[in-house]
PDB file of C-alpha atoms in Angstrom:
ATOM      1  CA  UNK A 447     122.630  16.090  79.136  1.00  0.00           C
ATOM      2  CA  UNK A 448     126.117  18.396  78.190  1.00  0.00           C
ATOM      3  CA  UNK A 449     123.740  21.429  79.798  1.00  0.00           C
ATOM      4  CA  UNK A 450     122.809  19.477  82.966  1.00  0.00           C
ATOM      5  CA  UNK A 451     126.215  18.489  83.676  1.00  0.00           C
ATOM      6  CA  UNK A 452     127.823  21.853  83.270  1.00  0.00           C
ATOM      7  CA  UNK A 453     125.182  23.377  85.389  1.00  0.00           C
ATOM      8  CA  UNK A 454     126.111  21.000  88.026  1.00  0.00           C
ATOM      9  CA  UNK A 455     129.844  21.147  87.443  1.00  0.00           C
ATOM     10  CA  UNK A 456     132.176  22.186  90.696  1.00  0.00           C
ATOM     11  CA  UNK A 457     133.270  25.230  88.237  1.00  0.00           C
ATOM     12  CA  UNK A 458     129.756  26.271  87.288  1.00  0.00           C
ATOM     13  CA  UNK A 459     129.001  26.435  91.011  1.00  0.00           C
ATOM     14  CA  UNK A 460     132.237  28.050  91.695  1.00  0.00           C
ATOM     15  CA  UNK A 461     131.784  31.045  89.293  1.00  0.00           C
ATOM     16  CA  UNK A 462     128.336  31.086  90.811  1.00  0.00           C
ATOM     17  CA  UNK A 463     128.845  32.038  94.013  1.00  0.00           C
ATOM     18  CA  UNK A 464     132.063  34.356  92.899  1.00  0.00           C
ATOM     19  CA  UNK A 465     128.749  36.531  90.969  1.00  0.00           C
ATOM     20  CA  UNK A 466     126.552  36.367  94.008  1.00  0.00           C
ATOM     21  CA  UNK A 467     129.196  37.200  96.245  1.00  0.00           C
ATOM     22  CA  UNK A 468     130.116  40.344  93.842  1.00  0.00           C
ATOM     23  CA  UNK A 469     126.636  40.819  93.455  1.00  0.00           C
ATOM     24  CA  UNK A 470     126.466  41.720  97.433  1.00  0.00           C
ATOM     25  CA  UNK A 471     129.778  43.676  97.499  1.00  0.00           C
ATOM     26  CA  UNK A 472     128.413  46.042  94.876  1.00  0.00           C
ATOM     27  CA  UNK A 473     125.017  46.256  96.364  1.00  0.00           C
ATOM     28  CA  UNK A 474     127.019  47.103  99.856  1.00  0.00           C
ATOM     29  CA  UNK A 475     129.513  49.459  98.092  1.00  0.00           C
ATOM     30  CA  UNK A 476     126.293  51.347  96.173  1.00  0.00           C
ATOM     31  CA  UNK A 477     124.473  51.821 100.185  1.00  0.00           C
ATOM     32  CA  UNK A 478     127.395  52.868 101.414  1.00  0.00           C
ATOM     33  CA  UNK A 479     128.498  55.924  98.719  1.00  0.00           C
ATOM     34  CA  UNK A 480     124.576  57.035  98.762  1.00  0.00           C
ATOM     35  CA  UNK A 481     124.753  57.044 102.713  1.00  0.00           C
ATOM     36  CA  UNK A 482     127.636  59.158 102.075  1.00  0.00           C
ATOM     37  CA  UNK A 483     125.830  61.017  99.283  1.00  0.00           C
ATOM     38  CA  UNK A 484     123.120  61.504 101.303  1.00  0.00           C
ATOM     39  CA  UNK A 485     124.792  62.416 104.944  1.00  0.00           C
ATOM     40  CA  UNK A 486     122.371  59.711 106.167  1.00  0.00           C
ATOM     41  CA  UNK A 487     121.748  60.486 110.517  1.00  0.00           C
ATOM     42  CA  UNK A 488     123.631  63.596 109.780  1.00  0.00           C
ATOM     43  CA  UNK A 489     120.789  66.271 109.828  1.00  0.00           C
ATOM     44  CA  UNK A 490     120.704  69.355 111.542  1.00  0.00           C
ATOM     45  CA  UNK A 491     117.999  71.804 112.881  1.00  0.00           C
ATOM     46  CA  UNK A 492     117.157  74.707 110.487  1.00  0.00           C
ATOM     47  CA  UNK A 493     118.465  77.790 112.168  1.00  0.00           C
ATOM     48  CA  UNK A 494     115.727  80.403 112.525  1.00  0.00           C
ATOM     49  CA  UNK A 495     116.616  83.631 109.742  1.00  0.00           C
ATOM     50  CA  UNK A 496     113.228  85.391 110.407  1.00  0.00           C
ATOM     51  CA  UNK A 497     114.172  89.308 111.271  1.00  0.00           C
ATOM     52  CA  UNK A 498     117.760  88.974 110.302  1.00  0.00           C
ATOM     53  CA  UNK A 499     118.812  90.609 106.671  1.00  0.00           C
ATOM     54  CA  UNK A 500     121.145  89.121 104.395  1.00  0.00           C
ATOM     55  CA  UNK A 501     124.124  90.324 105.392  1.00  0.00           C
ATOM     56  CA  UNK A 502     123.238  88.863 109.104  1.00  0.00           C
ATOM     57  CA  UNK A 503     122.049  85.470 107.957  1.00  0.00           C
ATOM     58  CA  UNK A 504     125.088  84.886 105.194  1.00  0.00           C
ATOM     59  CA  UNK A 505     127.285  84.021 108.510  1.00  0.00           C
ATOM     60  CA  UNK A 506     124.734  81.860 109.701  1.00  0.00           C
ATOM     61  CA  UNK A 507     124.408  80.030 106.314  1.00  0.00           C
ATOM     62  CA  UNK A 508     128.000  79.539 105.957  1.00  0.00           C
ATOM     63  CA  UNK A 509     128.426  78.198 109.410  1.00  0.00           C
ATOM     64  CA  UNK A 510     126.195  75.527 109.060  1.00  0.00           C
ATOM     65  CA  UNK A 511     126.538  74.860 105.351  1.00  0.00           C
ATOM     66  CA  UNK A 512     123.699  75.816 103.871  1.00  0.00           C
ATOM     67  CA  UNK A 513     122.043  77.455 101.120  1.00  0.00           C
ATOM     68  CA  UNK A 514     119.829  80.276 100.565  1.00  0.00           C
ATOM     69  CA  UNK A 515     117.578  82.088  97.747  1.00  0.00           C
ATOM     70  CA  UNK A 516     115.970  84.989  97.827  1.00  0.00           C
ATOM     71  CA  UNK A 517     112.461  84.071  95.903  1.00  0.00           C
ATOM     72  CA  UNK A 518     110.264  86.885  96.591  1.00  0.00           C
ATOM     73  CA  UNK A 519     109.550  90.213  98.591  1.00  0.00           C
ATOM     74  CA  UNK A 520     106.436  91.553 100.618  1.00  0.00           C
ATOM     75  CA  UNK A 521     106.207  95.135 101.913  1.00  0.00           C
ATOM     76  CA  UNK A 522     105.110  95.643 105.567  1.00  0.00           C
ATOM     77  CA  UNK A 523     105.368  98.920 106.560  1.00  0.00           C
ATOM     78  CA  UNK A 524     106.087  98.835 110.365  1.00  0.00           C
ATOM     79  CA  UNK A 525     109.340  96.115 109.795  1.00  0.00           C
ATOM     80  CA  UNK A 526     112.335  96.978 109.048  1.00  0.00           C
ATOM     81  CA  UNK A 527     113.661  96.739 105.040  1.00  0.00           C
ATOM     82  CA  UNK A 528     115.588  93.435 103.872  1.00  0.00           C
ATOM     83  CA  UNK A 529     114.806  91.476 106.921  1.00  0.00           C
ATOM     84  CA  UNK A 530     113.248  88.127 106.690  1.00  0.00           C
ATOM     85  CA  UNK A 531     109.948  87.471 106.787  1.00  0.00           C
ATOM     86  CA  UNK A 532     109.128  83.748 106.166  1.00  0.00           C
ATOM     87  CA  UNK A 533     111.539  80.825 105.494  1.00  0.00           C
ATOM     88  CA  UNK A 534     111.176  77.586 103.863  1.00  0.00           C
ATOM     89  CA  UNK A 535     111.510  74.922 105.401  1.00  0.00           C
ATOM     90  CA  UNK A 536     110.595  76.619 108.698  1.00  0.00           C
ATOM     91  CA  UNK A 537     112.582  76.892 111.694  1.00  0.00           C
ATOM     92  CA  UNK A 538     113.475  73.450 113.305  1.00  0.00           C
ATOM     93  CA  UNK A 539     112.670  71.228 111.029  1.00  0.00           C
ATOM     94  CA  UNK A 540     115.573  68.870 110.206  1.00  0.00           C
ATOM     95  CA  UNK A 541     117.633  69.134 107.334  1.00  0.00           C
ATOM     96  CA  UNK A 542     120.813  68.265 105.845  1.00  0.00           C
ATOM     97  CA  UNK A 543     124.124  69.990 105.036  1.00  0.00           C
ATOM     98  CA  UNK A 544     124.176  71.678 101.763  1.00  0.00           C
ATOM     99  CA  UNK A 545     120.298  72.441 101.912  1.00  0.00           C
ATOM    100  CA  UNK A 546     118.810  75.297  99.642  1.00  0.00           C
ATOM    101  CA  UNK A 547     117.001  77.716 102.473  1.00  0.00           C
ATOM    102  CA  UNK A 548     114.276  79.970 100.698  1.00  0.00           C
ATOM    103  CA  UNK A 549     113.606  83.106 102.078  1.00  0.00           C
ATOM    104  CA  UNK A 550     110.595  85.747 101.655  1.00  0.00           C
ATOM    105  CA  UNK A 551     111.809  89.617 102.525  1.00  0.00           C
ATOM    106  CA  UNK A 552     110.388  92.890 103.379  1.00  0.00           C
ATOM    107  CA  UNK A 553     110.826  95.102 100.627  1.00  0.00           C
ATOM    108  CA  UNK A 554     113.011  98.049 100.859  1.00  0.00           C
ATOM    109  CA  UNK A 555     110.108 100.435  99.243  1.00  0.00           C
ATOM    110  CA  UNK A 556     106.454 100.170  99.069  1.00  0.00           C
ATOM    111  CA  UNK A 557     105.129  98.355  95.942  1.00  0.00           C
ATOM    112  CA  UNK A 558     103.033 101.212  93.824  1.00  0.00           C
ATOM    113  CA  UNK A 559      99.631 100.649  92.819  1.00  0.00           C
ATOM    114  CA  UNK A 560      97.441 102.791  90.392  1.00  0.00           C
ATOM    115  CA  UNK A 561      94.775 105.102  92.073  1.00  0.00           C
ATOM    116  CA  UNK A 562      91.043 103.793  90.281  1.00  0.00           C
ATOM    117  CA  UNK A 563      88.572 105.838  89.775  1.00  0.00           C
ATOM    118  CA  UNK A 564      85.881 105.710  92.288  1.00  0.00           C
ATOM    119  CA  UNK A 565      83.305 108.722  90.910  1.00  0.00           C
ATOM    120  CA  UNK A 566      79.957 107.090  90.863  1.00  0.00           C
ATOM    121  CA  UNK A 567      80.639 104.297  92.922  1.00  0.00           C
ATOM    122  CA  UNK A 568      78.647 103.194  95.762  1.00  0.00           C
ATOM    123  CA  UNK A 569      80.493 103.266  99.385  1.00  0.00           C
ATOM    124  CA  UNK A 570      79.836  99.161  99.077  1.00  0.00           C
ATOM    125  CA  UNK A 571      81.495  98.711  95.913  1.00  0.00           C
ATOM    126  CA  UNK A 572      84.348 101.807  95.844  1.00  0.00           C
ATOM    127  CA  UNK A 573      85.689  99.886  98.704  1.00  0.00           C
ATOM    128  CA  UNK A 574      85.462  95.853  97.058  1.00  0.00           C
ATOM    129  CA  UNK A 575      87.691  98.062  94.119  1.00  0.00           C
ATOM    130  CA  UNK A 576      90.055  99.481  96.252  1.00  0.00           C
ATOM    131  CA  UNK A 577      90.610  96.457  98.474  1.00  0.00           C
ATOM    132  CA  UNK A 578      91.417  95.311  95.106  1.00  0.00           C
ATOM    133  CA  UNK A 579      94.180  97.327  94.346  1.00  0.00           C
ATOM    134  CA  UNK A 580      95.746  97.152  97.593  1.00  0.00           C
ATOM    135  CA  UNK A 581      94.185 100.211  99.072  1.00  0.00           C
ATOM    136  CA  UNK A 582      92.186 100.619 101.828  1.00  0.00           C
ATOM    137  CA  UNK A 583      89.046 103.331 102.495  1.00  0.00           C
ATOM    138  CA  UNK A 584      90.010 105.989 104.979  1.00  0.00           C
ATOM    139  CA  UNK A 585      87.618 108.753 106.504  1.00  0.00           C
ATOM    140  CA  UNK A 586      84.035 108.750 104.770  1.00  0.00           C
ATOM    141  CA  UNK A 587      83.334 112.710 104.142  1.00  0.00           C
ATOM    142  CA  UNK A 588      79.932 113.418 103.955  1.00  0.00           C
ATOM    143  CA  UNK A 589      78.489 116.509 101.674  1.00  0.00           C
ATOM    144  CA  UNK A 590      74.858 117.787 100.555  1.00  0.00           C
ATOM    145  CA  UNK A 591      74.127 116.463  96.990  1.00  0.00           C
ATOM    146  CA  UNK A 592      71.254 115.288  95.210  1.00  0.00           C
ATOM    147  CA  UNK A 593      72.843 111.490  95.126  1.00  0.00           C
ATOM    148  CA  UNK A 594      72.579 109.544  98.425  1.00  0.00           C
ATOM    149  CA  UNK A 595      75.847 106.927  99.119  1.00  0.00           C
ATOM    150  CA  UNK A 596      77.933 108.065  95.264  1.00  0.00           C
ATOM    151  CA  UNK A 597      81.344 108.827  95.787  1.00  0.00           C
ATOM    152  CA  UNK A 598      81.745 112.492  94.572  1.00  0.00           C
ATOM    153  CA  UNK A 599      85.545 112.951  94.908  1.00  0.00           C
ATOM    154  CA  UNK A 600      88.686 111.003  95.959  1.00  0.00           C
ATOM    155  CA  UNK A 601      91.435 112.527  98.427  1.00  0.00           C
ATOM    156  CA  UNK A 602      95.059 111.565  99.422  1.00  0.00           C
ATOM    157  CA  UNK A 603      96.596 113.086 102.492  1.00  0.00           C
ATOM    158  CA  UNK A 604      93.713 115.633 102.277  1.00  0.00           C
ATOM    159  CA  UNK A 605      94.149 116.366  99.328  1.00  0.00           C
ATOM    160  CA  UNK A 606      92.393 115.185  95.772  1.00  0.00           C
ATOM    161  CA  UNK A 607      93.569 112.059  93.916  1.00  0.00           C
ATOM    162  CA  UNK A 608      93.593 111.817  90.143  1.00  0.00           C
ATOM    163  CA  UNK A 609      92.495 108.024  88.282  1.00  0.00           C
ATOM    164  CA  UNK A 610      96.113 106.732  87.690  1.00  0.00           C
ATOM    165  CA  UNK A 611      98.326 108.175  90.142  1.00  0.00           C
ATOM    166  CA  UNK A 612     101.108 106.170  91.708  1.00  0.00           C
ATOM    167  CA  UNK A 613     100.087 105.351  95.106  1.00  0.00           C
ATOM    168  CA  UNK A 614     101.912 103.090  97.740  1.00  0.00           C
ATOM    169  CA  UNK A 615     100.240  99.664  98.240  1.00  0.00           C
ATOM    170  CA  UNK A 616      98.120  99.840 101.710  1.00  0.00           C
ATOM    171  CA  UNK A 617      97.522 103.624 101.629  1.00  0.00           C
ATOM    172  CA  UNK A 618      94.636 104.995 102.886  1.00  0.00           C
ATOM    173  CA  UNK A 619      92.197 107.177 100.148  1.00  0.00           C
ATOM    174  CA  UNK A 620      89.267 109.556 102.379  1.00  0.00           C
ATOM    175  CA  UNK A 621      85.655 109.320  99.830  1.00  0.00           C
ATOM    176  CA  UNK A 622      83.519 112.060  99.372  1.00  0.00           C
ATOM    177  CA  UNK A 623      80.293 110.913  99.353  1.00  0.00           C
ATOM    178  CA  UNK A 624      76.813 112.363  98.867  1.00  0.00           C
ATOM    179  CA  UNK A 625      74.222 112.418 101.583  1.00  0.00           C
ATOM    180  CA  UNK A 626      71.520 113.203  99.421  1.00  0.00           C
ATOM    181  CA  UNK A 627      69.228 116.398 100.706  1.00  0.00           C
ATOM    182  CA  UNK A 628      67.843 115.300 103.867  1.00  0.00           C
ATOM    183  CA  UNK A 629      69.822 115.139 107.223  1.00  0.00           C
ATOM    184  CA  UNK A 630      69.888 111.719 107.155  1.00  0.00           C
ATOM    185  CA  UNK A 631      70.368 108.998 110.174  1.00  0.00           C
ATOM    186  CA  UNK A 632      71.650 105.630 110.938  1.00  0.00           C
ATOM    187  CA  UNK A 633      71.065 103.526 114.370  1.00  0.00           C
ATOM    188  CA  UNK A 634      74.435 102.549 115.874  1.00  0.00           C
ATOM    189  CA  UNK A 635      75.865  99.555 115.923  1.00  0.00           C
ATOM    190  CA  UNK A 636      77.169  97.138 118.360  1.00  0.00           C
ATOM    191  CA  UNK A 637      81.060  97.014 118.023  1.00  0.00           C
ATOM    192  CA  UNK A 638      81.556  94.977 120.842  1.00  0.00           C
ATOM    193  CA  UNK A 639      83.976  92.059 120.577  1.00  0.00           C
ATOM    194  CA  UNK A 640      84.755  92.963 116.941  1.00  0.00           C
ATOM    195  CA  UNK A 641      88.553  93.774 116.123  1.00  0.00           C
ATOM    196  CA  UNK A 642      89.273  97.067 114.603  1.00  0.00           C
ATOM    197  CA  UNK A 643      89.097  96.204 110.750  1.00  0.00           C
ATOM    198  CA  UNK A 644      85.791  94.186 111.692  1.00  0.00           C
ATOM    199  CA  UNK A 645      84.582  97.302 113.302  1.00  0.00           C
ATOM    200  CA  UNK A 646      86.182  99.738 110.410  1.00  0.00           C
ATOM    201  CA  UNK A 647      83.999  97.161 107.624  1.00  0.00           C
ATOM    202  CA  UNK A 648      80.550  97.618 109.947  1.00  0.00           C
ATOM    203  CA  UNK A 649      80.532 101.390 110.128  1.00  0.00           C
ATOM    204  CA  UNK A 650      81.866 101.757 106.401  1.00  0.00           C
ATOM    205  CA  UNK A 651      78.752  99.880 105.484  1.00  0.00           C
ATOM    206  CA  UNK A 652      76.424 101.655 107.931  1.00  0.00           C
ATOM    207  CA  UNK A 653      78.164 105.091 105.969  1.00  0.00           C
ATOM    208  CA  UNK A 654      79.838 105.863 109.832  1.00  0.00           C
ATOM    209  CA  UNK A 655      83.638 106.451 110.654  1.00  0.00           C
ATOM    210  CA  UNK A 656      85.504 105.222 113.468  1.00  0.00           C
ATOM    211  CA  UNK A 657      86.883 107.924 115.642  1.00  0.00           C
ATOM    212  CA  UNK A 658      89.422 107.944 118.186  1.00  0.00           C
ATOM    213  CA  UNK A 659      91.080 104.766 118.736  1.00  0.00           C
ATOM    214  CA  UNK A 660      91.833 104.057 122.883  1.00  0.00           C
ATOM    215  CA  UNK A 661      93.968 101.030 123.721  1.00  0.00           C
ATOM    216  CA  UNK A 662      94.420  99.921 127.103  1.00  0.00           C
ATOM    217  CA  UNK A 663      97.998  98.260 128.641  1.00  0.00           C
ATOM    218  CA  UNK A 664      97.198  94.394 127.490  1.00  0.00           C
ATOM    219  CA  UNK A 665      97.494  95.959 123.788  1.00  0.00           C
ATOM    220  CA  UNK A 666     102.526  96.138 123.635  1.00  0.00           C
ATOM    221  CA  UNK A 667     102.325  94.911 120.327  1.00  0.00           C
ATOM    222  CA  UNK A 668     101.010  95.142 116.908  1.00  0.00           C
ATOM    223  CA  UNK A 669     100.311  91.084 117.132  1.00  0.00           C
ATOM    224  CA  UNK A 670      97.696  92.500 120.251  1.00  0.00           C
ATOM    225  CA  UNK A 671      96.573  95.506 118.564  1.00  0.00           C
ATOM    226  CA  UNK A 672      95.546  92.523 115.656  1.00  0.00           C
ATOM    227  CA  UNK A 673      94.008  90.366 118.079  1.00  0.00           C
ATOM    228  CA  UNK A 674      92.377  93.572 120.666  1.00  0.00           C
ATOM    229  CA  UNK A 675      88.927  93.929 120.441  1.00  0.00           C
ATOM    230  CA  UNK A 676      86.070  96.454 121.004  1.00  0.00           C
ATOM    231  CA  UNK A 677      84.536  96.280 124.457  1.00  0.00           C
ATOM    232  CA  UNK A 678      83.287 100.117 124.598  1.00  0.00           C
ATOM    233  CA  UNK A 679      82.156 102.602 122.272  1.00  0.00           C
ATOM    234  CA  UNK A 680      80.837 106.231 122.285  1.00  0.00           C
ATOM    235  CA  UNK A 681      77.938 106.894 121.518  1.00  0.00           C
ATOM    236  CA  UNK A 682      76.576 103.211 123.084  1.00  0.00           C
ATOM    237  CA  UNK A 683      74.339 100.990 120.613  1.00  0.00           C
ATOM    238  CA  UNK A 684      70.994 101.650 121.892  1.00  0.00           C
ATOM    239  CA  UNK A 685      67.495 101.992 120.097  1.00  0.00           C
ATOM    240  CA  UNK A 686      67.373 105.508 120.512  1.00  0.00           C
ATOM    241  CA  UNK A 687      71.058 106.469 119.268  1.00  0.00           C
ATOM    242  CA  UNK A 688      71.053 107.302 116.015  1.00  0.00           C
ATOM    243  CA  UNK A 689      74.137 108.997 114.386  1.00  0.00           C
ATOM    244  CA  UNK A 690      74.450 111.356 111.073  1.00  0.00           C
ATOM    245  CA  UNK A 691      76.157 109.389 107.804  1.00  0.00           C
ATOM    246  CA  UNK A 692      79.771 110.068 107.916  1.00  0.00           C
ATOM    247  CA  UNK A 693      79.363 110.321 111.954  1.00  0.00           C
ATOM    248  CA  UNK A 694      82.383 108.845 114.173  1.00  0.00           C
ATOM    249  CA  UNK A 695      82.269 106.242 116.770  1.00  0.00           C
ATOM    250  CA  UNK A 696      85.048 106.162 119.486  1.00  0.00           C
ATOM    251  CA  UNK A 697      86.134 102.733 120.579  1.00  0.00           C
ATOM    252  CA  UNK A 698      88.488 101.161 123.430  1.00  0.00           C
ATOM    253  CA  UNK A 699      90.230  98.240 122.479  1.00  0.00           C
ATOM    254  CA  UNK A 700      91.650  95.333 124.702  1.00  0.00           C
ATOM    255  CA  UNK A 701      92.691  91.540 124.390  1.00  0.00           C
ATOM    256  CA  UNK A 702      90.909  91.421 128.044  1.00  0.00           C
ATOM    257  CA  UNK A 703      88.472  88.840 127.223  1.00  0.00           C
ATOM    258  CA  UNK A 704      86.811  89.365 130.892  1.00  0.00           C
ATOM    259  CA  UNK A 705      85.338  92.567 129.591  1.00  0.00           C
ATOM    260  CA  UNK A 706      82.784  91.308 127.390  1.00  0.00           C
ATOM    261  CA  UNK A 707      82.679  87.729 129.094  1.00  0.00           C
ATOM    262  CA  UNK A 708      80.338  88.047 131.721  1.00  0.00           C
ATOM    263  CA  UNK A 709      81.744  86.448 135.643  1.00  0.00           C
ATOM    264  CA  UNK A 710      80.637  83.615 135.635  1.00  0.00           C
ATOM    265  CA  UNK A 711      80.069  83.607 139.569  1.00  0.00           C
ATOM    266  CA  UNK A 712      77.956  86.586 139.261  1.00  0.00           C
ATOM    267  CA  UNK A 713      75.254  85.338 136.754  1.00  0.00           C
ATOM    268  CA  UNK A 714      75.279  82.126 139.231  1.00  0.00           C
ATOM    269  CA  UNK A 715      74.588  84.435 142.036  1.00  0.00           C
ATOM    270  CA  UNK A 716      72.000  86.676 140.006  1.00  0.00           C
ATOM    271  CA  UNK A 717      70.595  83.345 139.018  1.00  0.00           C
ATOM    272  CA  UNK A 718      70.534  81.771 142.153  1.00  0.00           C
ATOM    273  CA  UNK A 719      68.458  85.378 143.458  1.00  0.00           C
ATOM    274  CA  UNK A 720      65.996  85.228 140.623  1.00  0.00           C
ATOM    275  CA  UNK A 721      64.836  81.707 141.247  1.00  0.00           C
ATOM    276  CA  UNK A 722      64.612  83.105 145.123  1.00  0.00           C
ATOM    277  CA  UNK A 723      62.298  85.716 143.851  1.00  0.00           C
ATOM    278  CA  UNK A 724      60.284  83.202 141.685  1.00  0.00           C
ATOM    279  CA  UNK A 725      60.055  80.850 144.712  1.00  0.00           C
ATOM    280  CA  UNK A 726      58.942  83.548 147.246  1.00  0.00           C
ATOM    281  CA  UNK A 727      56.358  84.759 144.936  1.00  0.00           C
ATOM    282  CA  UNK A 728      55.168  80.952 144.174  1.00  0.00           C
ATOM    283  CA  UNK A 729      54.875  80.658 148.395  1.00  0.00           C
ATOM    284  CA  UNK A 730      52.775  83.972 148.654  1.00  0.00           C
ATOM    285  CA  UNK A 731      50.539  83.172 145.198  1.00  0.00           C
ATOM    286  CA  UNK A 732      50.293  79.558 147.166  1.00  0.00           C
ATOM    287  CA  UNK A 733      49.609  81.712 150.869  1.00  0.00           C
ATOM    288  CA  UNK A 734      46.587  83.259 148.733  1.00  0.00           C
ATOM    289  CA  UNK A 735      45.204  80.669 147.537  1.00  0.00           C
ATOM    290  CA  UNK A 736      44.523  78.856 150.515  1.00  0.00           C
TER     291      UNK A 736
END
């Protein structure tokens, strides 16, 4: 009964509420130093780095109270060195002050790789193993030999390439390959609507080359030359073109989409004549019959 009549005392209750009051102070007090923590509704738009080197961005970060790391480095050949290349987070997303940026760079040299060796390789699988190593084929070089489609020899710049040698990542390595002892031939192939590495991967397999490479005004940029496509070729795809292996194929390139889309208006048209045709001949079959 002591218990029951403490609990219910004026100074139980009193001390009570004085906790539960406190209780809600502290809770307030701990909101409001994390909203400070925190910079709650203060964020900011992430500044877009890409192209700008470190010395350019460190301005940019300190302005707007930032952070940055520098966590890895690609090469690209055509940019300029030390600029950036990707950024995390991206470019308007919101953020707070004091924010670690991360930032992906273009190297300031090429990364080496080591030349493999290709001898005895077929075109097919000499270029799955340098695709591996970061190298691409070049010109195929065709020469008599007893072997049909073995690489023979290996060249750089025109000139041979030892197993092992230090090569920049993304070169370009020409294969000599044999062609066996008969003038062999290969039908050519439709390039149209394929992009220039699409094309480049059909005639490497078909033991052809690409030749010379014609693009017209749409193509300013290297993002067009990426996106152009074939819409003619030299010597033209037909049943009774057939080409030599290590032959070359000249393409033009566009982003022009109308010229390999056919106009719409005029296949209505040509259309709209055929079934004239088809009807005229269905009266006169009809005429003849009675």
């Amino acid at each position: 009964m002591s218990i029951v009549k403490a609990i219910f005392s004026k100074d139980f209750a009193k001390h009570f509420a004085i906790v539960i009051v406190s209780g809600f102070i502290l809770l307030g007090l701990i909101f409001w130093g994390l909203s400070l923590y925190t910079r709650h509704g203060q964020s900011l738009e992430t500044p877009d780095f890409t192209g700008l080197t470190e010395e350019q961005f460190k301005h940019l970060i300190e302005t707007h109270e930032l952070r940055y790391d520098i966590i890895d480095s690609v090469y690209i050949n055509d940019e300029p060195p030390g600029i950036v290349i990707e950024q995390t987070p991206e470019p308007g997303s919101l953020i707070k002050k004091n924010r670690k940026i991360f930032f992906t760079i273009n190297a300031w040299a090429a990364e080496n790789v080591r030349m493999p060796d290709l001898h005895d390789y077929s075109v097919r699988n000499a270029r799955v193993l340098l695709e591996s190593f970061g190298l691409k084929i070049g010109k195929l070089i065709y020469v008599p030999s007893e072997y049909t489609n073995l690489v023979l020899g290996q060249h750089y710049q025109g000139k041979p390439v030892e197993p092992g040698t230090p090569l920049e990542k993304g070169s370009s390595v020409d294969l000599l390959i044999g062609k066996g002892l008969s003038d062999q031939t290969t039908s050519v192939p439709d390039l149209t609507g394929l992009t220039l590495e699409e094309a480049l991967g059909t005639c490497h397999n078909l033991s052809l080359n690409i030749g010379a490479q014609i693009y017209d005004t749409t193509v300013v940029s290297k993002q067009d030359s990426l996106a152009a496509f074939v819409w003619k070729q030299r010597p033209e795809s037909l049943p009774q073109n057939q080409l030599r292996l290590g032959a070359s194929i000249d393409i033009w390139l566009s982003t022009d989409s109308s010229f390999i889309i056919p106009d719409s208006t005029q296949t209505l048209y040509l259309n709209e004549n055929d079934f004239s045709n088809e009807q005229e001949d269905f009266d006169t079959e009809e005429e003849k019959f009675y």
